[in-house]
Short mmCIF file of C-alpha atoms and ligand atoms in Angstrom, two decimals:
data_model
loop_
_atom_site.label_atom_id
_atom_site.label_comp_id
_atom_site.label_asym_id
_atom_site.label_seq_id
_atom_site.Cartn_x
_atom_site.Cartn_y
_atom_site.Cartn_z
CA UNK A 1 27.02 -33.71 -5.89
CA UNK A 2 26.03 -36.80 -5.30
CA UNK A 3 22.47 -38.43 -5.56
CA UNK A 4 23.49 -42.22 -5.43
CA UNK A 5 20.76 -42.66 -2.61
CA UNK A 6 18.10 -40.45 -3.74
CA UNK A 7 18.81 -41.91 -7.61
CA UNK A 8 18.51 -45.24 -5.22
CA UNK A 9 14.97 -44.72 -4.51
CA UNK A 10 13.71 -42.97 -7.83
CA UNK A 11 14.57 -46.76 -8.95
CA UNK A 12 12.43 -48.54 -6.03
CA UNK A 13 10.18 -45.22 -6.10
CA UNK A 14 9.03 -46.13 -10.25
CA UNK A 15 8.13 -49.80 -9.07
CA UNK A 16 5.48 -48.66 -6.46
CA UNK A 17 4.22 -44.84 -7.34
CA UNK A 18 4.02 -43.57 -11.77
CA UNK A 19 6.25 -42.62 -12.64
CA UNK A 20 8.44 -42.51 -9.24
CA UNK A 21 6.34 -39.44 -7.75
CA UNK A 22 3.09 -37.93 -5.95
CA UNK A 23 3.12 -35.17 -8.56
CA UNK A 24 4.94 -35.32 -11.48
CA UNK A 25 6.64 -32.56 -11.32
CA UNK A 26 8.83 -33.44 -9.15
CA UNK A 27 9.91 -35.86 -11.46
CA UNK A 28 12.51 -34.23 -13.03
CA UNK A 29 10.76 -34.50 -16.66
CA UNK A 30 11.62 -31.33 -17.62
CA UNK A 31 14.98 -30.98 -16.98
CA UNK A 32 16.21 -34.31 -17.45
CA UNK A 33 18.28 -36.07 -14.58
CA UNK A 34 17.27 -37.61 -11.12
CA UNK A 35 15.11 -35.66 -9.38
CA UNK A 36 16.72 -35.43 -4.82
CA UNK A 37 14.98 -37.19 -2.30
CA UNK A 38 14.45 -34.61 0.32
CA UNK A 39 15.22 -35.28 3.65
CA UNK A 40 14.59 -33.11 6.21
CA UNK A 41 13.49 -28.68 5.34
CA UNK A 42 14.76 -26.14 8.18
CA UNK A 43 14.32 -22.29 7.86
CA UNK A 44 15.30 -21.29 3.54
CA UNK A 45 17.12 -24.91 3.55
CA UNK A 46 17.15 -28.19 2.85
CA UNK A 47 18.99 -31.76 2.86
CA UNK A 48 18.94 -34.52 0.24
CA UNK A 49 19.29 -38.20 1.61
CA UNK A 50 23.26 -37.94 -0.21
CA UNK A 51 23.28 -35.41 2.45
CA UNK A 52 23.55 -32.87 -0.42
CA UNK A 53 22.52 -29.77 1.12
CA UNK A 54 20.79 -27.08 -0.87
CA UNK A 55 19.71 -23.15 -0.25
CA UNK A 56 16.09 -24.19 -0.97
CA UNK A 57 13.24 -21.49 -3.26
CA UNK A 58 11.32 -23.44 -4.51
CA UNK A 59 10.16 -23.80 -0.27
CA UNK A 60 7.07 -26.88 -1.62
CA UNK A 61 5.26 -25.12 -4.70
CA UNK A 62 4.91 -21.76 -2.03
CA UNK A 63 3.06 -23.36 0.98
CA UNK A 64 6.75 -22.22 2.48
CA UNK A 65 6.74 -18.05 3.57
CA UNK A 66 8.84 -18.34 6.87
CA UNK A 67 10.37 -21.09 5.30
CA UNK A 68 10.65 -25.16 6.49
CA UNK A 69 9.66 -25.79 9.72
CA UNK A 70 9.62 -21.89 11.51
CA UNK A 71 9.27 -22.59 16.00
CA UNK A 72 6.56 -21.07 15.29
CA UNK A 73 4.43 -23.59 13.66
CA UNK A 74 6.26 -26.53 14.83
CA UNK A 75 5.76 -26.25 18.79
CA UNK A 76 1.72 -25.86 17.62
CA UNK A 77 1.68 -28.71 15.81
CA UNK A 78 3.17 -30.92 18.59
CA UNK A 79 1.10 -28.78 20.73
CA UNK A 80 -2.55 -30.19 18.16
CA UNK A 81 -1.65 -33.39 18.28
CA UNK A 82 -0.92 -33.94 22.26
CA UNK A 83 -5.10 -33.25 21.51
CA UNK A 84 -6.05 -35.95 18.63
CA UNK A 85 -5.39 -35.35 14.60
CA UNK A 86 -8.84 -36.37 13.44
CA UNK A 87 -12.33 -36.55 14.45
CA UNK A 88 -14.58 -35.71 12.09
CA UNK A 89 -17.01 -32.95 13.57
CA UNK A 90 -16.41 -29.69 14.69
CA UNK A 91 -13.54 -27.45 16.39
CA UNK A 92 -12.48 -24.61 17.89
CA UNK A 93 -9.79 -24.52 15.58
CA UNK A 94 -11.02 -24.63 12.27
CA UNK A 95 -14.12 -21.83 12.84
CA UNK A 96 -10.71 -19.55 14.18
CA UNK A 97 -8.72 -20.21 11.04
CA UNK A 98 -12.19 -19.49 8.98
CA UNK A 99 -13.07 -16.67 11.45
CA UNK A 100 -9.44 -14.72 10.45
CA UNK A 101 -9.18 -16.15 6.73
CA UNK A 102 -12.85 -14.02 6.49
CA UNK A 103 -11.24 -10.89 8.30
CA UNK A 104 -7.94 -10.80 5.62
CA UNK A 105 -9.89 -11.76 2.59
CA UNK A 106 -11.75 -9.40 1.80
CA UNK A 107 -13.69 -11.02 -1.23
CA UNK A 108 -14.63 -13.40 2.01
CA UNK A 109 -17.24 -12.77 4.41
CA UNK A 110 -17.86 -16.70 4.32
CA UNK A 111 -14.95 -19.98 4.12
CA UNK A 112 -14.98 -23.86 3.37
CA UNK A 113 -12.04 -25.62 4.30
CA UNK A 114 -11.07 -28.56 2.57
CA UNK A 115 -7.02 -30.82 1.74
CA UNK A 116 -6.51 -29.69 -1.98
CA UNK A 117 -6.34 -26.39 -4.06
CA UNK A 118 -7.53 -28.61 -6.47
CA UNK A 119 -10.95 -29.45 -3.66
CA UNK A 120 -10.84 -25.20 -3.46
CA UNK A 121 -11.19 -24.51 -7.15
CA UNK A 122 -13.37 -28.17 -8.31
CA UNK A 123 -16.13 -26.89 -5.57
CA UNK A 124 -16.38 -23.39 -5.87
CA UNK A 125 -16.94 -24.21 -10.18
CA UNK A 126 -19.84 -25.97 -8.52
CA UNK A 127 -21.16 -23.48 -6.81
CA UNK A 128 -20.74 -20.87 -9.39
CA UNK A 129 -22.61 -22.99 -11.12
CA UNK A 130 -24.91 -23.83 -9.14
CA UNK A 131 -25.36 -20.21 -8.77
CA UNK A 132 -25.79 -18.39 -11.63
CA UNK A 133 -28.06 -21.61 -12.92
CA UNK A 134 -25.50 -21.94 -15.86
CA UNK A 135 -22.92 -24.00 -17.11
CA UNK A 136 -19.90 -22.18 -18.80
CA UNK A 137 -16.17 -21.33 -17.89
CA UNK A 138 -13.77 -19.62 -18.34
CA UNK A 139 -9.97 -19.94 -17.61
CA UNK A 140 -6.76 -18.83 -20.35
CA UNK A 141 -4.34 -20.70 -20.96
CA UNK A 142 -1.23 -20.76 -18.50
CA UNK A 143 -3.48 -21.33 -15.81
CA UNK A 144 -3.47 -24.10 -13.61
CA UNK A 145 -6.01 -24.74 -10.67
CA UNK A 146 -5.50 -28.02 -10.04
CA UNK A 147 -6.96 -31.33 -11.56
CA UNK A 148 -10.38 -31.04 -12.15
CA UNK A 149 -11.39 -32.37 -15.49
CA UNK A 150 -12.83 -29.50 -16.68
CA UNK A 151 -10.10 -27.47 -16.49
CA UNK A 152 -7.36 -30.32 -18.52
CA UNK A 153 -8.81 -28.40 -21.54
CA UNK A 154 -7.24 -26.84 -24.05
CA UNK A 155 -8.82 -23.71 -26.48
CA UNK A 156 -9.90 -25.61 -28.77
CA UNK A 157 -9.75 -25.11 -33.17
CA UNK A 158 -11.17 -21.58 -32.89
CA UNK A 159 -10.59 -19.20 -30.00
CA UNK A 160 -14.41 -18.62 -30.18
CA UNK A 161 -14.76 -22.70 -29.60
CA UNK A 162 -14.92 -24.54 -26.81
CA UNK A 163 -12.11 -26.53 -25.07
CA UNK A 164 -10.97 -29.46 -26.41
CA UNK A 165 -8.97 -31.85 -23.61
CA UNK A 166 -6.05 -32.11 -22.92
CA UNK A 167 -5.26 -36.02 -20.83
CA UNK A 168 -6.34 -39.30 -21.73
CA UNK A 169 -10.19 -39.32 -19.44
CA UNK A 170 -11.19 -35.81 -19.93
CA UNK A 171 -14.85 -36.50 -21.58
CA UNK A 172 -15.67 -34.22 -24.97
CA UNK A 173 -19.07 -33.38 -22.12
CA UNK A 174 -17.12 -31.68 -20.09
CA UNK A 175 -14.23 -29.75 -22.31
CA UNK A 176 -16.77 -28.75 -24.54
CA UNK A 177 -18.35 -26.57 -21.49
CA UNK A 178 -14.58 -25.06 -20.80
CA UNK A 179 -14.08 -21.62 -23.18
CA UNK A 180 -9.64 -20.48 -22.96
CA UNK A 181 -9.43 -17.29 -22.96
CA UNK A 182 -5.89 -15.15 -23.66
CA UNK A 183 -4.37 -13.88 -20.26
CA UNK A 184 -3.78 -10.61 -20.24
CA UNK A 185 -6.11 -10.35 -22.94
CA UNK A 186 -9.44 -8.32 -22.14
CA UNK A 187 -10.31 -8.84 -26.08
CA UNK A 188 -10.50 -12.49 -26.21
CA UNK A 189 -12.19 -13.17 -22.48
CA UNK A 190 -15.10 -11.01 -24.78
CA UNK A 191 -14.94 -12.35 -27.28
CA UNK A 192 -16.22 -15.71 -26.05
CA UNK A 193 -18.99 -13.88 -24.02
CA UNK A 194 -20.17 -12.95 -26.13
CA UNK A 195 -21.19 -15.49 -27.81
CA UNK A 196 -22.05 -17.84 -25.42
CA UNK A 197 -25.02 -14.98 -24.01
CA UNK A 198 -25.96 -15.58 -20.19
CA UNK A 199 -23.91 -19.47 -20.88
CA UNK A 200 -21.37 -18.62 -18.90
CA UNK A 201 -21.08 -18.41 -14.65
CA UNK A 202 -17.76 -18.05 -14.08
CA UNK A 203 -14.32 -16.57 -15.53
CA UNK A 204 -11.15 -18.00 -13.55
CA UNK A 205 -7.93 -16.58 -12.76
CA UNK A 206 -4.97 -16.32 -10.96
CA UNK A 207 -4.53 -12.61 -10.34
CA UNK A 208 -1.45 -13.34 -11.05
CA UNK A 209 -0.21 -15.78 -12.74
CA UNK A 210 2.52 -18.81 -11.47
CA UNK A 211 2.12 -21.84 -13.48
CA UNK A 212 3.52 -20.74 -16.30
CA UNK A 213 6.26 -18.28 -14.27
CA UNK A 214 5.69 -15.47 -13.26
CA UNK A 215 3.33 -13.31 -15.77
CA UNK A 216 1.92 -10.12 -13.50
CA UNK A 217 -1.62 -8.85 -15.26
CA UNK A 218 -1.22 -5.84 -17.17
CA UNK A 219 -2.34 -2.38 -15.41
CA UNK A 220 -6.21 -2.16 -15.80
CA UNK A 221 -6.60 -6.22 -17.07
CA UNK A 222 -8.03 -7.48 -13.69
CA UNK A 223 -10.54 -4.42 -13.84
CA UNK A 224 -11.95 -4.53 -17.20
CA UNK A 225 -12.96 -9.08 -16.42
CA UNK A 226 -14.57 -7.11 -13.02
CA UNK A 227 -16.08 -5.21 -14.88
CA UNK A 228 -17.66 -7.55 -17.28
CA UNK A 229 -18.61 -10.07 -14.48
CA UNK A 230 -20.03 -7.74 -13.40
CA UNK A 231 -22.09 -6.39 -16.75
CA UNK A 232 -22.19 -10.25 -17.22
CA UNK A 233 -23.79 -11.89 -14.39
CA UNK A 234 -20.98 -14.14 -14.21
CA UNK A 235 -18.88 -15.28 -11.02
CA UNK A 236 -15.15 -14.44 -11.11
CA UNK A 237 -12.42 -16.21 -9.48
CA UNK A 238 -9.99 -15.09 -8.17
CA UNK A 239 -7.16 -18.15 -7.34
CA UNK A 240 -5.31 -17.39 -5.01
CA UNK A 241 -3.24 -20.66 -4.60
CA UNK A 242 -0.45 -19.70 -4.83
CA UNK A 243 -0.67 -15.21 -4.27
CA UNK A 244 -2.66 -15.70 -0.81
CA UNK A 245 -0.99 -13.77 1.72
CA UNK A 246 2.04 -14.52 -0.57
CA UNK A 247 1.50 -10.75 -1.51
CA UNK A 248 -0.54 -9.47 0.99
CA UNK A 249 -2.50 -10.70 4.36
CA UNK A 250 -5.05 -9.70 1.72
CA UNK A 251 -3.83 -11.58 -1.52
CA UNK A 252 -3.49 -10.02 -5.55
CA UNK A 253 -7.27 -8.67 -4.21
CA UNK A 254 -5.56 -6.78 -1.73
CA UNK A 255 -2.50 -5.79 -3.30
CA UNK A 256 -4.61 -4.37 -7.22
CA UNK A 257 -7.37 -3.76 -5.15
CA UNK A 258 -10.21 -6.10 -7.40
CA UNK A 259 -12.20 -7.79 -5.41
CA UNK A 260 -13.57 -11.13 -6.63
CA UNK A 261 -17.03 -13.20 -5.82
CA UNK A 262 -14.77 -16.00 -4.29
CA UNK A 263 -10.95 -17.10 -3.84
CA UNK A 264 -9.56 -20.26 -3.84
CA UNK A 265 -6.68 -20.36 -1.53
CA UNK A 266 -4.81 -23.21 -0.51
CA UNK A 267 -0.08 -23.55 0.00
CA UNK A 268 0.06 -20.57 2.54
CA UNK A 269 -3.00 -20.88 4.60
CA UNK A 270 -1.69 -25.11 5.72
CA UNK A 271 1.63 -24.41 7.41
CA UNK A 272 3.03 -26.88 4.95
CA UNK A 273 0.30 -29.14 5.94
CA UNK A 274 -2.87 -30.05 3.36
CA UNK A 275 -5.96 -27.36 3.43
CA UNK A 276 -7.52 -25.70 1.33
CA UNK A 277 -10.72 -23.26 1.41
CA UNK A 278 -12.59 -21.02 -1.42
CA UNK A 279 -15.05 -18.59 0.31
CA UNK A 280 -17.16 -14.95 -0.89
CA UNK A 281 -20.24 -13.87 0.02
CA UNK A 282 -22.31 -15.26 2.26
CA UNK A 283 -25.65 -15.04 -0.28
CA UNK A 284 -22.92 -17.60 -2.09
CA UNK A 285 -21.54 -19.41 0.59
CA UNK A 286 -24.85 -20.85 2.26
CA UNK A 287 -26.16 -21.91 -1.71
CA UNK A 288 -23.88 -24.82 -0.07
CA UNK A 289 -25.61 -27.88 1.66
CA UNK A 290 -26.19 -27.44 4.84
CA UNK A 291 -27.40 -25.50 4.50
CA UNK A 292 -27.70 -25.29 0.86
CA UNK A 293 -28.27 -27.77 -2.53
CA UNK A 294 -24.63 -27.85 -3.66
CA UNK A 295 -23.39 -30.46 -1.95
CA UNK A 296 -19.48 -31.04 -1.20
CA UNK A 297 -17.91 -32.80 1.65
CA UNK A 298 -14.19 -33.94 2.97
CA UNK A 299 -13.47 -36.59 5.70
CA UNK A 300 -10.03 -35.06 7.35
CA UNK A 301 -10.93 -31.07 5.99
CA UNK A 302 -10.90 -28.81 8.40
CA UNK A 303 -8.61 -31.34 10.59
CA UNK A 304 -7.09 -29.77 13.32
CA UNK A 305 -3.98 -30.64 13.02
CA UNK A 306 -3.06 -29.01 9.74
CA UNK A 307 -5.80 -25.64 11.13
CA UNK A 308 -3.29 -25.41 13.37
CA UNK A 309 -0.31 -24.94 11.29
CA UNK A 310 -2.21 -22.45 9.76
CA UNK A 311 -3.23 -20.93 12.14
CA UNK A 312 -0.27 -20.21 13.64
CA UNK A 313 0.82 -19.02 10.17
CA UNK A 314 -2.53 -16.61 9.01
CA UNK A 315 -1.78 -14.95 13.49
CA UNK A 316 2.12 -14.46 12.89
CA UNK A 317 0.54 -12.38 9.03
CA UNK A 318 -0.98 -10.50 10.76
CA UNK A 319 0.75 -9.91 13.70
CA UNK A 320 3.20 -9.23 12.09
CA UNK A 321 2.55 -7.01 8.16
CA UNK A 322 5.72 -6.29 8.23
CA UNK A 323 6.75 -9.26 6.79
CA UNK A 324 5.75 -8.06 3.18
CA UNK A 325 8.12 -5.07 3.58
CA UNK A 326 11.21 -7.69 4.63
CA UNK A 327 10.61 -10.42 0.69
CA UNK A 328 9.52 -6.52 -1.06
CA UNK A 329 13.57 -5.73 0.31
CA UNK A 330 15.29 -8.59 -0.10
CA UNK A 331 13.03 -10.61 -3.63
CA UNK A 332 14.25 -7.00 -5.01
CA UNK A 333 17.92 -7.37 -4.73
CA UNK A 334 17.73 -10.48 -6.15
CA UNK A 335 15.70 -8.99 -9.16
CA UNK A 336 18.73 -6.53 -8.98
CA UNK A 337 22.10 -8.73 -8.89
CA UNK A 338 19.61 -11.53 -11.68
CA UNK A 339 19.40 -8.30 -13.40
CA UNK A 340 23.56 -6.49 -13.16
CA UNK A 341 24.34 -10.85 -14.02
CA UNK A 342 22.70 -11.02 -17.25
CA UNK A 343 23.76 -7.64 -18.67
CA UNK A 344 27.52 -8.49 -17.63
CA UNK A 345 27.02 -11.52 -20.81
CA UNK A 346 24.39 -9.30 -22.75
CA UNK A 347 21.89 -11.06 -22.04
CA UNK A 348 18.58 -9.85 -21.94
CA UNK A 349 16.39 -12.13 -20.31
CA UNK A 350 12.58 -11.25 -18.77
CA UNK A 351 11.91 -11.66 -14.61
CA UNK A 352 9.68 -11.62 -14.38
CA UNK A 353 8.87 -10.35 -10.27
CA UNK A 354 5.45 -9.67 -7.90
CA UNK A 355 7.01 -9.48 -4.85
CA UNK A 356 8.14 -13.16 -3.79
CA UNK A 357 7.51 -14.06 -6.42
CA UNK A 358 9.59 -14.37 -9.17
CA UNK A 359 10.18 -16.43 -12.57
CA UNK A 360 13.57 -15.66 -15.97
CA UNK A 361 12.12 -16.76 -19.15
CA UNK A 362 15.08 -17.09 -20.80
CA UNK A 363 14.03 -15.60 -23.84
CA UNK A 364 14.44 -11.56 -24.90
CA UNK A 365 10.77 -11.24 -25.14
CA UNK A 366 7.86 -9.52 -23.15
CA UNK A 367 6.15 -12.94 -21.32
CA UNK A 368 3.11 -11.54 -20.94
CA UNK A 369 1.39 -14.52 -22.04
CA UNK A 370 1.54 -18.69 -22.16
CA UNK A 371 2.73 -18.41 -25.77
CA UNK A 372 4.88 -15.19 -25.28
CA UNK A 373 6.28 -18.11 -22.67
CA UNK A 374 5.91 -20.78 -24.59
CA UNK A 375 9.09 -18.78 -26.54
CA UNK A 376 12.00 -19.84 -23.09
CA UNK A 377 14.52 -22.06 -24.29
CA UNK A 378 13.58 -24.93 -22.08
CA UNK A 379 17.42 -26.73 -23.00
CA UNK A 380 19.35 -24.12 -21.01
CA UNK A 381 16.85 -23.71 -18.69
CA UNK A 382 17.85 -27.47 -17.67
CA UNK A 383 21.15 -26.79 -18.08
CA UNK A 384 21.07 -23.77 -15.45
CA UNK A 385 18.29 -25.68 -13.36
CA UNK A 386 21.71 -28.29 -13.20
CA UNK A 387 24.58 -26.25 -12.41
CA UNK A 388 22.93 -24.68 -9.60
CA UNK A 389 21.61 -27.06 -8.04
CA UNK A 390 25.06 -28.05 -8.50
CA UNK A 391 26.22 -24.91 -6.54
CA UNK A 392 23.54 -25.98 -4.19
CA UNK A 393 21.06 -23.70 -4.75
CA UNK A 394 17.32 -25.81 -5.53
CA UNK A 395 15.39 -23.85 -8.13
CA UNK A 396 11.83 -25.45 -10.00
CA UNK A 397 12.24 -28.10 -12.03
CA UNK A 398 10.67 -26.17 -14.40
CA UNK A 399 11.05 -23.09 -16.11
CA UNK A 400 7.25 -22.59 -16.90
CA UNK A 401 7.13 -22.51 -12.63
CA UNK A 402 7.38 -19.83 -9.87
CA UNK A 403 10.43 -19.54 -7.30
CA UNK A 404 9.90 -17.51 -4.42
CA UNK A 405 11.60 -16.37 -1.65
CA UNK A 406 10.63 -16.32 2.41
CA UNK A 407 10.82 -15.26 5.49
CA UNK A 408 14.08 -17.46 6.45
CA UNK A 409 15.75 -16.59 3.24
CA UNK A 410 18.58 -14.22 3.66
CA UNK A 411 20.20 -11.21 2.82
CA UNK A 412 24.13 -13.18 2.25
CA UNK A 413 21.60 -15.99 1.12
CA UNK A 414 20.28 -14.33 -1.39
CA UNK A 415 24.05 -12.39 -2.26
CA UNK A 416 25.15 -15.81 -2.51
CA UNK A 417 22.57 -17.06 -4.85
CA UNK A 418 23.84 -14.32 -7.16
CA UNK A 419 27.65 -14.51 -7.14
CA UNK A 420 26.04 -18.52 -7.83
CA UNK A 421 24.16 -17.91 -10.94
CA UNK A 422 27.46 -15.49 -12.30
CA UNK A 423 29.81 -18.89 -12.17
CA UNK A 424 26.79 -20.61 -13.84
CA UNK A 425 26.26 -17.21 -16.29
CA UNK A 426 30.60 -17.92 -16.51
CA UNK A 427 29.92 -21.22 -18.53
CA UNK A 428 26.70 -21.28 -19.78
CA UNK A 429 27.50 -17.81 -21.91
CA UNK A 430 31.47 -17.04 -22.26
P1 KE4 B 501 -3.61 -28.62 -5.61
O1 KE4 B 501 -4.45 -29.90 -5.08
O2 KE4 B 501 -2.14 -28.98 -6.20
O3 KE4 B 501 -3.22 -28.66 -3.93
O4 KE4 B 501 -3.50 -27.03 -5.72
C1 KE4 B 501 -3.91 -27.20 -7.42
C2 KE4 B 501 -3.85 -25.06 -7.73
C3 KE4 B 501 -4.60 -24.01 -7.73
N1 KE4 B 501 -3.99 -23.45 -8.21
C4 KE4 B 501 -2.99 -22.67 -8.27
C5 KE4 B 501 -2.89 -21.17 -8.68
C6 KE4 B 501 -2.23 -23.41 -7.74
O5 KE4 B 501 -0.72 -23.29 -8.18
C7 KE4 B 501 -1.68 -25.27 -8.06
C8 KE4 B 501 -0.90 -25.12 -7.70
N2 KE4 B 501 0.70 -25.77 -7.80
C9 KE4 B 501 1.03 -26.38 -8.39
C10 KE4 B 501 2.36 -25.70 -9.06
N3 KE4 B 501 2.25 -24.84 -9.49
C11 KE4 B 501 1.50 -27.18 -7.02
C12 KE4 B 501 2.97 -28.12 -7.40
C13 KE4 B 501 2.69 -29.42 -7.71
O6 KE4 B 501 1.60 -29.76 -9.07
O7 KE4 B 501 2.84 -30.55 -7.49
#
């Protein structure tokens, strides 16, 4: 596989952009080698600047549930372009997108549009703190909610001590208000809540974790969290930036039947353009300026180009809920094929899948939280990644990310993945 031009561009990029990328994961640091510079994407495929074509199982880290540039999104964007791009004034499109989000997401009666998942989650935390008049929050080790200071925190010395910054620039003052619990361990949450009575404003969680690789909630875990929040006057925040519209029209909260107090969204709701959102009950959301005192704002929030793309995607989802059956069929076909490949080499690696998001962990232990995920063999993953890449399969460039299947992926492409993986496993394990 030729990467001459990608390599050249990467060297140039590193002169002007830290690490040559505008988001760290893209730099291939976890797998080594040169990141491919993508020239175009169409359907299930991407083409890099050296002319290599790949079947894309990253889908821009989740947004492209219909593949790259589906016609109905492209036409919508072109149509909107004729009217201009951004006005800093209300438009009809943002009302329609807000209306549709409120209609489809069980927990959302009112929603504020922003430009990224991070803006959504950071604003949700500010709102929860204001609503409860409390300052502390609980997040889970291994869950990622964007780069807001309060989230860039690791567990302190003991499970019950407050967090410590895990990035320079995050102050001890900020980190001390964040507690870290263990995913799928309700007792770890309970202990922190009991240690800090009436001080926890919010518990934020990825209802299906995607940022340690895919880790589903254990049976009853989300409901127990919800019950604890209700009993303790804590707001439950479902970060559905990945799972929103990925797992069902109503996201993970529809799939698991657990309704949070606030939901954050991103990725799919922008149809490939920058849109984030956070929403919940009216009594909470009306605390936001200008109706309430909680300030939050954004120049390009709700801009008609991005919102039109998101609106086209959500309208399609609303009118065609059968897409989730197709996604489930293709994803289960892939899961089956991977399991057969593993068994043919006597490997019992762990594959976690919910709907069209999945991760093959190169570890034989069950993966239910960050600690167990970290037992994966990341060196082996890096080798697997590059061998698959050389054969035209573009996987997440980290063991601890989710891979995605889109509506554009065909059954033949799934079969090609399985066949290619078998060849790679032969090289790795024979
Ligand atoms: P953004 O600010 O990157 O739009 O969203 C932050 C975010 C919030 N919540 C969840 C559950 C997320 O997964 C993310 C961002 N996801 C990562 C990859 N898993 C984005 C990729 C990147 O950082 O480049």
